[in-house]
Amino acid sequence: MIRGVDAVPGQPGPLPDEALDALVAVLDEVRMGSRSRAELVVRTGLSRGVVAQRVSELIDRGLVVEGDPGPSTGGRPPRQLSFQAHAGHLLVADLGASSIDVAVTTLDGRILGHLDEPADIAAGPDAVLDRVDELFERLQAGTRGLAGRAWAIGIGVPGPVEFRTGRSISPPIMPGWDGYPVRERFAARYGAPVWVDNDVNVLALGEWRSGIAVGHDNVVVVKVGTGIGAGIISDGRLHRGAQGAAGDVGHIQVAGARAVVCRCGNIGCLEALAGGAALARDGEEAARSGRSARLAAALDRGGAITAEDVAIAASFGDPVALELLQSAGRQVGSMLASVVNFFNPSLIVIGGGVARSGDALLAAIRETVYRRSLPLATRDLLIQRSSLGALAGVMGAAAMVADELFARGGLARWVGAGLPAADMTEDGSAA
Ligand SMILES: [Zn+2]
């Protein structure tokens, strides 16, 4: 029996461990798409009897519904079983350095409502998370057909997160957030479990579950935004590392680079040379020194240069802006060539605001990776742009939450009680 889970009266009780394994296997299949019982037998390798039993348990627990008969192949047409994705909803937020994106989704991560607005992460956790609460409330009140309560909350933040506790740890651009209990705050308010991860892991999960990385088991997802970071899918699961800091490639030192001080305090970090903030800084310098008339005009209009201004200028053929993006692409590519030799991914996904804004950066990254990596590692390597666009963060946060809720370790903690509860993440075993 499952320890620490008390059955609610009227709800089906806890499951023995071996039954739980089969339940998770069947639920995983149904979450991927509607299936008949016969298909489930083939896909899970479980016996007919076990599949029938687990399916009726999932129906009893409100996680699976039986639909109309599907197409007949002779004889009685099989009934299709579907995941009950509307039994409740997920609330997710993707916090950027300068923006908040929130969404309400079905239990399988389909976005039902979405809001975004500019925000300054440096305003501190109280101000930013108060605003997230207000936006969550607005989504819950304003989304038509929203059923059930929030089953879970997912939050992506632009800095290092200790995944087990859901706390930011010494985030360089987030004053006041160090050690802040993001999980406890939302758990207390919504009575639902909360998972917090850094924005790049969230992006990687989104691309892997519903974007361009579907079907790949070894993927590096690089986010080139204000900073630079990477999420790693290794052998079919997100690799967070011992403390959750895996993939922090933005602070790898670039050999022979000019002595630029990074926001982390070190000198010559990749993101201090090739991240969005670096592009903005170098673009503004080119505008002020008169090397680029187009950037100078943008500076006059906006009062400052952003990475987006540099990308726009490059798309109009401005040679200085183009060289800035190409140089950034070569430096990111050079880092990635080392990663490719070390890790041998089948796909690299380039995402983030800077990567979205033009082709020059991606072209320079591709050229450098293929030139600098070993032939065996690049023989079948794909390097592609993120496919989820501006919704990637919230889609990823929803994918993270759905994985934690319905994976074996997560499901074991609540399926006996009937609904996920706020304290199911407490001892960190969902990490
Ligand atoms: Zn650094």
CSV table of C-alpha atoms and ligand atoms in Angstrom, one decimal:
chain,number,residue,atom,x,y,z
A,1,MET,CA,0.0,0.0,0.0
A,2,ILE,CA,1.1,3.6,-0.5
A,3,ARG,CA,2.2,5.2,2.7
A,4,GLY,CA,1.0,8.6,3.7
A,5,VAL,CA,-2.0,8.7,1.5
A,6,ASP,CA,-5.4,8.7,3.1
A,7,ALA,CA,-8.4,7.8,1.0
A,8,VAL,CA,-11.2,10.4,0.9
A,9,PRO,CA,-14.6,8.9,1.7
A,10,GLY,CA,-16.4,8.0,-1.6
A,11,GLN,CA,-13.1,8.0,-3.5
A,12,PRO,CA,-11.3,4.9,-4.7
A,13,GLY,CA,-8.6,4.0,-2.2
A,14,PRO,CA,-4.8,3.6,-2.6
A,15,LEU,CA,-3.3,1.1,-5.0
A,16,PRO,CA,-0.6,-1.5,-4.3
A,17,ASP,CA,2.7,-0.8,-6.0
A,18,GLU,CA,2.5,-3.3,-8.8
A,19,ALA,CA,-0.9,-2.1,-9.7
A,20,LEU,CA,0.4,1.5,-9.8
A,21,ASP,CA,3.1,0.5,-12.4
A,22,ALA,CA,0.5,-0.8,-14.7
A,23,LEU,CA,-1.8,2.1,-14.0
A,24,VAL,CA,0.9,4.6,-15.0
A,25,ALA,CA,1.8,2.6,-18.1
A,26,VAL,CA,-1.9,2.7,-19.3
A,27,LEU,CA,-2.4,6.3,-18.3
A,28,ASP,CA,0.8,7.4,-20.2
A,29,GLU,CA,-0.5,5.8,-23.3
A,30,VAL,CA,-4.0,7.3,-23.0
A,31,ARG,CA,-2.4,10.8,-22.4
A,32,MET,CA,-0.6,10.5,-25.7
A,33,GLY,CA,-3.8,10.0,-27.6
A,34,SER,CA,-7.1,8.1,-27.6
A,35,ARG,CA,-6.7,4.3,-27.6
A,36,SER,CA,-8.8,1.2,-27.5
A,37,ARG,CA,-8.2,-1.5,-24.9
A,38,ALA,CA,-6.8,-3.8,-27.6
A,39,GLU,CA,-4.3,-1.0,-28.6
A,40,LEU,CA,-3.3,-0.6,-25.0
A,41,VAL,CA,-2.6,-4.3,-24.7
A,42,VAL,CA,-0.2,-4.1,-27.7
A,43,ARG,CA,1.4,-0.8,-26.6
A,44,THR,CA,2.0,-1.6,-22.9
A,45,GLY,CA,2.8,-5.3,-23.2
A,46,LEU,CA,0.3,-5.9,-20.3
A,47,SER,CA,-2.2,-8.7,-20.4
A,48,ARG,CA,-5.8,-8.1,-21.5
A,49,GLY,CA,-7.1,-8.7,-18.0
A,50,VAL,CA,-4.7,-6.2,-16.4
A,51,VAL,CA,-5.4,-3.5,-19.0
A,52,ALA,CA,-9.2,-4.0,-18.4
A,53,GLN,CA,-8.7,-3.7,-14.7
A,54,ARG,CA,-6.5,-0.6,-14.8
A,55,VAL,CA,-8.8,1.1,-17.3
A,56,SER,CA,-11.8,0.7,-15.1
A,57,GLU,CA,-9.8,2.1,-12.2
A,58,LEU,CA,-8.8,5.1,-14.2
A,59,ILE,CA,-12.4,5.6,-15.2
A,60,ASP,CA,-13.5,5.3,-11.6
A,61,ARG,CA,-10.9,7.9,-10.6
A,62,GLY,CA,-12.1,10.3,-13.3
A,63,LEU,CA,-8.9,10.3,-15.2
A,64,VAL,CA,-10.1,8.4,-18.3
A,65,VAL,CA,-13.4,8.6,-20.2
A,66,GLU,CA,-14.8,6.0,-22.5
A,67,GLY,CA,-16.0,7.5,-25.8
A,68,ASP,CA,-18.1,6.4,-28.7
A,69,PRO,CA,-17.1,3.2,-30.5
A,70,GLY,CA,-14.2,3.7,-32.9
A,71,PRO,CA,-14.0,2.4,-36.5
A,72,SER,CA,-14.8,-1.3,-36.7
A,73,THR,CA,-12.4,-3.8,-38.1
A,74,GLY,CA,-15.1,-6.5,-38.2
A,75,GLY,CA,-17.0,-7.6,-35.2
A,76,ARG,CA,-17.9,-5.3,-32.3
A,77,PRO,CA,-16.3,-1.9,-32.8
A,78,PRO,CA,-13.8,-1.0,-30.0
A,79,ARG,CA,-14.6,1.9,-27.6
A,80,GLN,CA,-12.0,4.6,-27.6
A,81,LEU,CA,-10.5,5.7,-24.2
A,82,SER,CA,-9.4,9.2,-23.7
A,83,PHE,CA,-7.6,11.2,-21.0
A,84,GLN,CA,-10.1,13.3,-19.0
A,85,ALA,CA,-8.1,16.5,-19.7
A,86,HIS,CA,-10.9,18.8,-18.5
A,87,ALA,CA,-11.3,17.3,-15.0
A,88,GLY,CA,-9.3,20.2,-13.7
A,89,HIS,CA,-6.8,22.8,-15.0
A,90,LEU,CA,-3.2,23.8,-14.6
A,91,LEU,CA,-2.0,27.4,-13.9
A,92,VAL,CA,1.4,28.2,-15.3
A,93,ALA,CA,3.7,31.2,-15.5
A,94,ASP,CA,6.9,31.9,-17.4
A,95,LEU,CA,8.7,34.8,-15.7
A,96,GLY,CA,11.3,36.5,-17.9
A,97,ALA,CA,13.8,39.2,-17.0
A,98,SER,CA,11.4,41.8,-18.4
A,99,SER,CA,8.1,40.0,-18.9
A,100,ILE,CA,5.4,37.8,-17.3
A,101,ASP,CA,3.5,35.2,-19.3
A,102,VAL,CA,0.7,33.3,-17.7
A,103,ALA,CA,-1.7,30.6,-19.0
A,104,VAL,CA,-4.4,28.3,-17.9
A,105,THR,CA,-4.3,24.9,-19.6
A,106,THR,CA,-6.1,21.6,-19.7
A,107,LEU,CA,-4.5,18.7,-17.7
A,108,ASP,CA,-2.7,17.7,-20.9
A,109,GLY,CA,-1.3,21.1,-21.4
A,110,ARG,CA,-3.5,22.6,-24.0
A,111,ILE,CA,-3.7,26.4,-23.6
A,112,LEU,CA,-7.2,27.6,-22.8
A,113,GLY,CA,-6.3,31.2,-21.9
A,114,HIS,CA,-3.1,33.3,-22.0
A,115,LEU,CA,-2.0,36.7,-20.8
A,116,ASP,CA,1.3,38.5,-21.0
A,117,GLU,CA,2.7,41.9,-20.0
A,118,PRO,CA,6.0,43.6,-19.4
A,119,ALA,CA,7.4,43.3,-15.9
A,120,ASP,CA,10.7,43.8,-14.2
A,121,ILE,CA,11.9,40.6,-12.4
A,122,ALA,CA,14.3,42.9,-10.3
A,123,ALA,CA,11.2,44.4,-8.6
A,124,GLY,CA,11.4,41.4,-6.3
A,125,PRO,CA,9.3,38.3,-5.6
A,126,ASP,CA,6.5,40.0,-3.7
A,127,ALA,CA,5.7,42.5,-6.4
A,128,VAL,CA,6.1,40.1,-9.3
A,129,LEU,CA,4.3,37.1,-7.7
A,130,ASP,CA,1.4,39.4,-6.5
A,131,ARG,CA,1.0,40.3,-10.2
A,132,VAL,CA,1.1,36.6,-11.2
A,133,ASP,CA,-1.7,35.9,-8.7
A,134,GLU,CA,-3.8,38.7,-10.1
A,135,LEU,CA,-3.3,37.4,-13.7
A,136,PHE,CA,-4.1,33.8,-12.6
A,137,GLU,CA,-7.3,35.1,-11.0
A,138,ARG,CA,-8.2,36.9,-14.2
A,139,LEU,CA,-7.6,33.8,-16.2
A,140,GLN,CA,-9.7,31.6,-13.9
A,141,ALA,CA,-12.5,34.1,-13.9
A,142,GLY,CA,-12.4,34.9,-17.6
A,143,THR,CA,-11.8,31.6,-19.3
A,144,ARG,CA,-15.0,30.1,-20.7
A,145,GLY,CA,-15.7,26.5,-19.9
A,146,LEU,CA,-13.0,26.1,-17.3
A,147,ALA,CA,-13.8,23.1,-15.2
A,148,GLY,CA,-12.6,21.9,-11.8
A,149,ARG,CA,-10.0,23.5,-9.6
A,150,ALA,CA,-6.3,24.1,-10.3
A,151,TRP,CA,-4.7,20.7,-10.0
A,152,ALA,CA,-1.2,22.1,-10.0
A,153,ILE,CA,0.9,25.3,-10.6
A,154,GLY,CA,4.1,25.5,-12.7
A,155,ILE,CA,6.5,28.4,-12.6
A,156,GLY,CA,9.5,29.1,-14.8
A,157,VAL,CA,12.0,31.7,-13.5
A,158,PRO,CA,15.0,33.3,-15.3
A,159,GLY,CA,17.7,32.0,-13.0
A,160,PRO,CA,19.1,28.9,-11.2
A,161,VAL,CA,16.5,26.9,-9.3
A,162,GLU,CA,17.0,24.1,-6.8
A,163,PHE,CA,14.2,21.9,-8.3
A,164,ARG,CA,13.7,19.8,-5.2
A,165,THR,CA,12.7,22.7,-3.0
A,166,GLY,CA,11.5,25.1,-5.8
A,167,ARG,CA,13.7,27.9,-4.6
A,168,SER,CA,15.9,30.3,-6.7
A,169,ILE,CA,19.5,30.1,-5.6
A,170,SER,CA,21.7,33.2,-6.0
A,171,PRO,CA,20.0,34.3,-9.3
A,172,PRO,CA,22.3,37.0,-10.7
A,173,ILE,CA,19.5,39.2,-12.3
A,174,MET,CA,16.9,38.6,-9.5
A,175,PRO,CA,17.6,40.7,-6.4
A,176,GLY,CA,15.5,39.6,-3.4
A,177,TRP,CA,14.7,36.1,-4.9
A,178,ASP,CA,17.6,34.2,-3.4
A,179,GLY,CA,16.0,31.3,-1.4
A,180,TYR,CA,12.5,32.8,-1.7
A,181,PRO,CA,9.8,30.1,-1.1
A,182,VAL,CA,8.0,30.4,-4.4
A,183,ARG,CA,6.4,26.9,-4.0
A,184,GLU,CA,5.1,27.5,-0.5
A,185,ARG,CA,3.6,30.8,-1.5
A,186,PHE,CA,1.5,29.4,-4.3
A,187,ALA,CA,0.8,26.1,-2.5
A,188,ALA,CA,-0.8,28.0,0.4
A,189,ARG,CA,-3.0,30.1,-1.8
A,190,TYR,CA,-4.2,27.4,-4.3
A,191,GLY,CA,-4.0,24.2,-2.2
A,192,ALA,CA,-2.3,22.6,-5.1
A,193,PRO,CA,1.2,21.2,-5.7
A,194,VAL,CA,3.7,23.6,-7.2
A,195,TRP,CA,6.8,23.0,-9.3
A,196,VAL,CA,9.4,25.7,-10.1
A,197,ASP,CA,12.2,25.4,-12.6
A,198,ASN,CA,14.5,27.6,-14.5
A,199,ASP,CA,13.1,29.0,-17.8
A,200,VAL,CA,15.5,27.0,-20.0
A,201,ASN,CA,14.5,23.6,-18.5
A,202,VAL,CA,10.9,24.7,-19.0
A,203,LEU,CA,11.6,25.6,-22.6
A,204,ALA,CA,13.3,22.2,-23.2
A,205,LEU,CA,10.4,20.3,-21.7
A,206,GLY,CA,8.0,22.3,-23.9
A,207,GLU,CA,9.9,21.6,-27.1
A,208,TRP,CA,10.3,17.9,-26.2
A,209,ARG,CA,6.7,17.3,-25.2
A,210,SER,CA,4.9,19.3,-27.9
A,211,GLY,CA,7.4,21.1,-30.1
A,212,ILE,CA,10.2,20.3,-32.6
A,213,ALA,CA,12.1,17.9,-30.2
A,214,VAL,CA,9.2,15.4,-30.0
A,215,GLY,CA,10.7,11.9,-30.6
A,216,HIS,CA,14.3,12.8,-29.9
A,217,ASP,CA,15.9,11.3,-26.8
A,218,ASN,CA,19.1,13.4,-26.7
A,219,VAL,CA,18.5,17.1,-27.2
A,220,VAL,CA,20.1,20.4,-26.2
A,221,VAL,CA,17.8,23.3,-26.1
A,222,VAL,CA,19.7,26.6,-26.0
A,223,LYS,CA,17.9,29.8,-25.0
A,224,VAL,CA,19.5,33.0,-26.3
A,225,GLY,CA,17.5,35.7,-24.5
A,226,THR,CA,18.9,38.4,-22.2
A,227,GLY,CA,21.2,35.7,-21.0
A,228,ILE,CA,22.2,32.3,-22.4
A,229,GLY,CA,21.4,28.9,-20.9
A,230,ALA,CA,20.7,25.3,-22.1
A,231,GLY,CA,18.2,22.6,-21.1
A,232,ILE,CA,19.3,19.0,-21.7
A,233,ILE,CA,17.2,16.0,-22.6
A,234,SER,CA,19.4,13.0,-22.0
A,235,ASP,CA,18.2,9.4,-22.8
A,236,GLY,CA,14.6,10.5,-22.8
A,237,ARG,CA,14.5,12.6,-19.6
A,238,LEU,CA,15.3,16.1,-18.5
A,239,HIS,CA,18.8,16.1,-17.0
A,240,ARG,CA,18.8,18.6,-14.1
A,241,GLY,CA,22.1,17.6,-12.6
A,242,ALA,CA,23.0,17.1,-8.9
A,243,GLN,CA,21.7,20.5,-7.8
A,244,GLY,CA,19.6,21.6,-10.7
A,245,ALA,CA,22.3,23.7,-12.3
A,246,ALA,CA,23.0,21.5,-15.4
A,247,GLY,CA,23.1,23.4,-18.6
A,248,ASP,CA,24.3,26.8,-17.3
A,249,VAL,CA,26.4,27.3,-20.4
A,250,GLY,CA,26.1,31.1,-20.4
A,251,HIS,CA,28.9,31.3,-17.8
A,252,ILE,CA,31.4,29.1,-19.7
A,253,GLN,CA,34.5,31.3,-20.3
A,254,VAL,CA,35.2,32.1,-23.9
A,255,ALA,CA,38.9,31.5,-24.6
A,256,GLY,CA,40.7,34.7,-25.8
A,257,ALA,CA,37.7,36.9,-25.3
A,258,ARG,CA,37.8,40.5,-24.5
A,259,ALA,CA,37.7,41.3,-20.8
A,260,VAL,CA,34.0,42.0,-20.3
A,261,VAL,CA,32.6,41.6,-16.8
A,262,CYS,CA,29.6,39.3,-16.6
A,263,ARG,CA,26.6,39.9,-14.3
A,264,CYS,CA,27.8,36.8,-12.4
A,265,GLY,CA,31.0,38.6,-11.5
A,266,ASN,CA,33.4,36.6,-13.7
A,267,ILE,CA,35.2,37.9,-16.7
A,268,GLY,CA,34.7,36.7,-20.3
A,269,CYS,CA,31.5,34.6,-19.9
A,270,LEU,CA,29.7,33.6,-23.1
A,271,GLU,CA,26.5,35.5,-22.2
A,272,ALA,CA,28.5,38.7,-21.4
A,273,LEU,CA,29.7,38.5,-25.0
A,274,ALA,CA,26.9,37.0,-27.0
A,275,GLY,CA,23.6,37.3,-25.0
A,276,GLY,CA,20.8,39.7,-25.6
A,277,ALA,CA,22.1,42.2,-23.1
A,278,ALA,CA,25.6,42.1,-24.7
A,279,LEU,CA,24.1,42.7,-28.2
A,280,ALA,CA,22.1,45.6,-26.8
A,281,ARG,CA,25.3,47.1,-25.2
A,282,ASP,CA,27.4,46.6,-28.3
A,283,GLY,CA,24.6,47.9,-30.6
A,284,GLU,CA,24.3,51.0,-28.5
A,285,GLU,CA,28.0,51.6,-28.6
A,286,ALA,CA,27.9,51.3,-32.4
A,287,ALA,CA,25.0,53.8,-32.5
A,288,ARG,CA,26.8,56.3,-30.3
A,289,SER,CA,30.1,56.1,-32.1
A,290,GLY,CA,28.4,56.7,-35.4
A,291,ARG,CA,29.4,53.3,-36.9
A,292,SER,CA,25.8,52.4,-37.7
A,293,ALA,CA,23.4,55.1,-39.0
A,294,ARG,CA,20.4,52.7,-38.6
A,295,LEU,CA,21.2,51.9,-35.0
A,296,ALA,CA,21.8,55.6,-34.3
A,297,ALA,CA,18.3,56.3,-35.7
A,298,ALA,CA,16.9,53.6,-33.5
A,299,LEU,CA,18.7,55.1,-30.5
A,300,ASP,CA,17.2,58.5,-31.2
A,301,ARG,CA,13.7,57.0,-31.4
A,302,GLY,CA,13.8,54.7,-28.4
A,303,GLY,CA,16.4,56.3,-26.1
A,304,ALA,CA,18.2,52.9,-25.8
A,305,ILE,CA,19.2,50.0,-28.0
A,306,THR,CA,17.7,46.5,-27.4
A,307,ALA,CA,18.8,43.2,-28.9
A,308,GLU,CA,15.6,43.4,-31.0
A,309,ASP,CA,16.8,46.7,-32.5
A,310,VAL,CA,20.1,45.0,-33.5
A,311,ALA,CA,18.1,42.1,-35.1
A,312,ILE,CA,15.9,44.5,-37.0
A,313,ALA,CA,18.8,46.5,-38.2
A,314,ALA,CA,20.5,43.3,-39.4
A,315,SER,CA,17.4,42.2,-41.2
A,316,PHE,CA,17.7,45.4,-43.2
A,317,GLY,CA,21.3,44.6,-44.1
A,318,ASP,CA,23.0,46.9,-41.6
A,319,PRO,CA,26.6,45.6,-41.7
A,320,VAL,CA,27.5,46.5,-38.1
A,321,ALA,CA,24.3,44.8,-36.7
A,322,LEU,CA,24.9,41.8,-38.9
A,323,GLU,CA,28.4,41.4,-37.7
A,324,LEU,CA,27.3,41.6,-34.1
A,325,LEU,CA,24.7,38.8,-34.6
A,326,GLN,CA,27.2,36.7,-36.6
A,327,SER,CA,29.9,37.1,-33.9
A,328,ALA,CA,27.4,36.1,-31.2
A,329,GLY,CA,26.4,33.1,-33.3
A,330,ARG,CA,30.0,32.0,-33.7
A,331,GLN,CA,30.6,32.2,-30.0
A,332,VAL,CA,27.5,30.3,-29.1
A,333,GLY,CA,28.3,27.8,-31.9
A,334,SER,CA,31.8,27.3,-30.5
A,335,MET,CA,30.4,26.5,-27.1
A,336,LEU,CA,27.9,24.1,-28.7
A,337,ALA,CA,30.6,22.4,-30.7
A,338,SER,CA,32.2,21.4,-27.3
A,339,VAL,CA,28.8,20.3,-26.0
A,340,VAL,CA,28.2,18.2,-29.1
A,341,ASN,CA,31.5,16.4,-28.8
A,342,PHE,CA,30.8,15.8,-25.1
A,343,PHE,CA,27.1,14.9,-25.2
A,344,ASN,CA,26.3,13.7,-28.8
A,345,PRO,CA,22.7,15.1,-29.2
A,346,SER,CA,20.6,14.3,-32.2
A,347,LEU,CA,19.0,17.7,-32.1
A,348,ILE,CA,20.0,21.2,-31.0
A,349,VAL,CA,17.1,23.6,-30.6
A,350,ILE,CA,17.8,27.4,-30.6
A,351,GLY,CA,15.2,29.4,-28.8
A,352,GLY,CA,14.7,32.7,-26.9
A,353,GLY,CA,13.9,36.2,-28.0
A,354,VAL,CA,17.2,36.9,-29.8
A,355,ALA,CA,17.0,33.6,-31.7
A,356,ARG,CA,13.4,34.3,-32.8
A,357,SER,CA,14.3,37.6,-34.4
A,358,GLY,CA,16.3,36.7,-37.5
A,359,ASP,CA,18.4,34.2,-39.4
A,360,ALA,CA,21.9,35.6,-39.0
A,361,LEU,CA,22.5,34.2,-35.6
A,362,LEU,CA,21.2,30.7,-36.4
A,363,ALA,CA,23.2,30.5,-39.6
A,364,ALA,CA,26.4,31.4,-37.7
A,365,ILE,CA,25.7,28.9,-35.0
A,366,ARG,CA,25.1,26.1,-37.6
A,367,GLU,CA,28.2,26.9,-39.5
A,368,THR,CA,30.4,26.9,-36.4
A,369,VAL,CA,29.0,23.7,-34.9
A,370,TYR,CA,29.4,21.7,-38.1
A,371,ARG,CA,32.9,23.1,-38.7
A,372,ARG,CA,34.2,22.6,-35.1
A,373,SER,CA,32.5,19.3,-34.0
A,374,LEU,CA,33.7,15.7,-34.8
A,375,PRO,CA,32.2,14.2,-38.0
A,376,LEU,CA,30.6,11.2,-36.2
A,377,ALA,CA,28.9,13.5,-33.7
A,378,THR,CA,27.5,15.8,-36.5
A,379,ARG,CA,26.6,13.1,-39.1
A,380,ASP,CA,22.9,13.1,-38.2
A,381,LEU,CA,22.8,16.2,-36.0
A,382,LEU,CA,20.0,18.7,-36.6
A,383,ILE,CA,20.1,22.3,-35.5
A,384,GLN,CA,16.7,24.0,-35.6
A,385,ARG,CA,14.9,27.0,-34.4
A,386,SER,CA,12.4,26.6,-31.5
A,387,SER,CA,9.0,25.8,-32.9
A,388,LEU,CA,6.8,27.0,-30.1
A,389,GLY,CA,7.5,30.7,-30.5
A,390,ALA,CA,6.4,33.1,-27.8
A,391,LEU,CA,4.2,30.5,-26.1
A,392,ALA,CA,7.1,28.1,-25.5
A,393,GLY,CA,7.6,29.1,-21.8
A,394,VAL,CA,4.0,28.5,-20.7
A,395,MET,CA,3.7,25.3,-22.8
A,396,GLY,CA,6.9,24.1,-21.2
A,397,ALA,CA,5.7,24.9,-17.7
A,398,ALA,CA,2.5,23.0,-18.4
A,399,ALA,CA,4.5,20.0,-19.7
A,400,MET,CA,6.7,20.1,-16.6
A,401,VAL,CA,3.6,20.0,-14.3
A,402,ALA,CA,1.8,17.3,-16.3
A,403,ASP,CA,4.9,15.2,-16.1
A,404,GLU,CA,5.3,15.6,-12.4
A,405,LEU,CA,1.6,14.9,-11.7
A,406,PHE,CA,1.2,11.8,-13.9
A,407,ALA,CA,4.6,10.2,-13.7
A,408,ARG,CA,4.9,7.3,-11.4
A,409,GLY,CA,6.4,9.1,-8.4
A,410,GLY,CA,3.9,11.9,-8.6
A,411,LEU,CA,0.8,9.8,-9.2
A,412,ALA,CA,1.7,7.5,-6.3
A,413,ARG,CA,1.4,10.5,-4.0
A,414,TRP,CA,-2.1,11.5,-4.8
A,415,VAL,CA,-4.1,9.0,-6.8
A,416,GLY,CA,-5.3,7.2,-3.7
A,417,ALA,CA,-6.7,10.5,-2.3
A,418,GLY,CA,-8.4,11.4,-5.6
A,419,LEU,CA,-6.9,14.8,-6.2
A,420,PRO,CA,-3.4,16.2,-6.0
A,421,ALA,CA,-2.8,18.2,-2.8
A,422,ALA,CA,-0.4,21.0,-2.0
A,423,ASP,CA,1.8,18.9,0.3
A,424,MET,CA,2.6,16.2,-2.2
A,425,THR,CA,5.9,17.8,-3.2
A,426,GLU,CA,7.0,18.3,0.4
A,427,ASP,CA,9.8,15.7,0.8
A,428,GLY,CA,11.1,16.5,-2.6
A,429,SER,CA,10.7,13.0,-4.0
A,430,ALA,CA,9.2,14.4,-7.2
A,431,ALA,CA,12.6,15.7,-8.1
B,1,ZN,ZN,29.0,34.8,-16.0
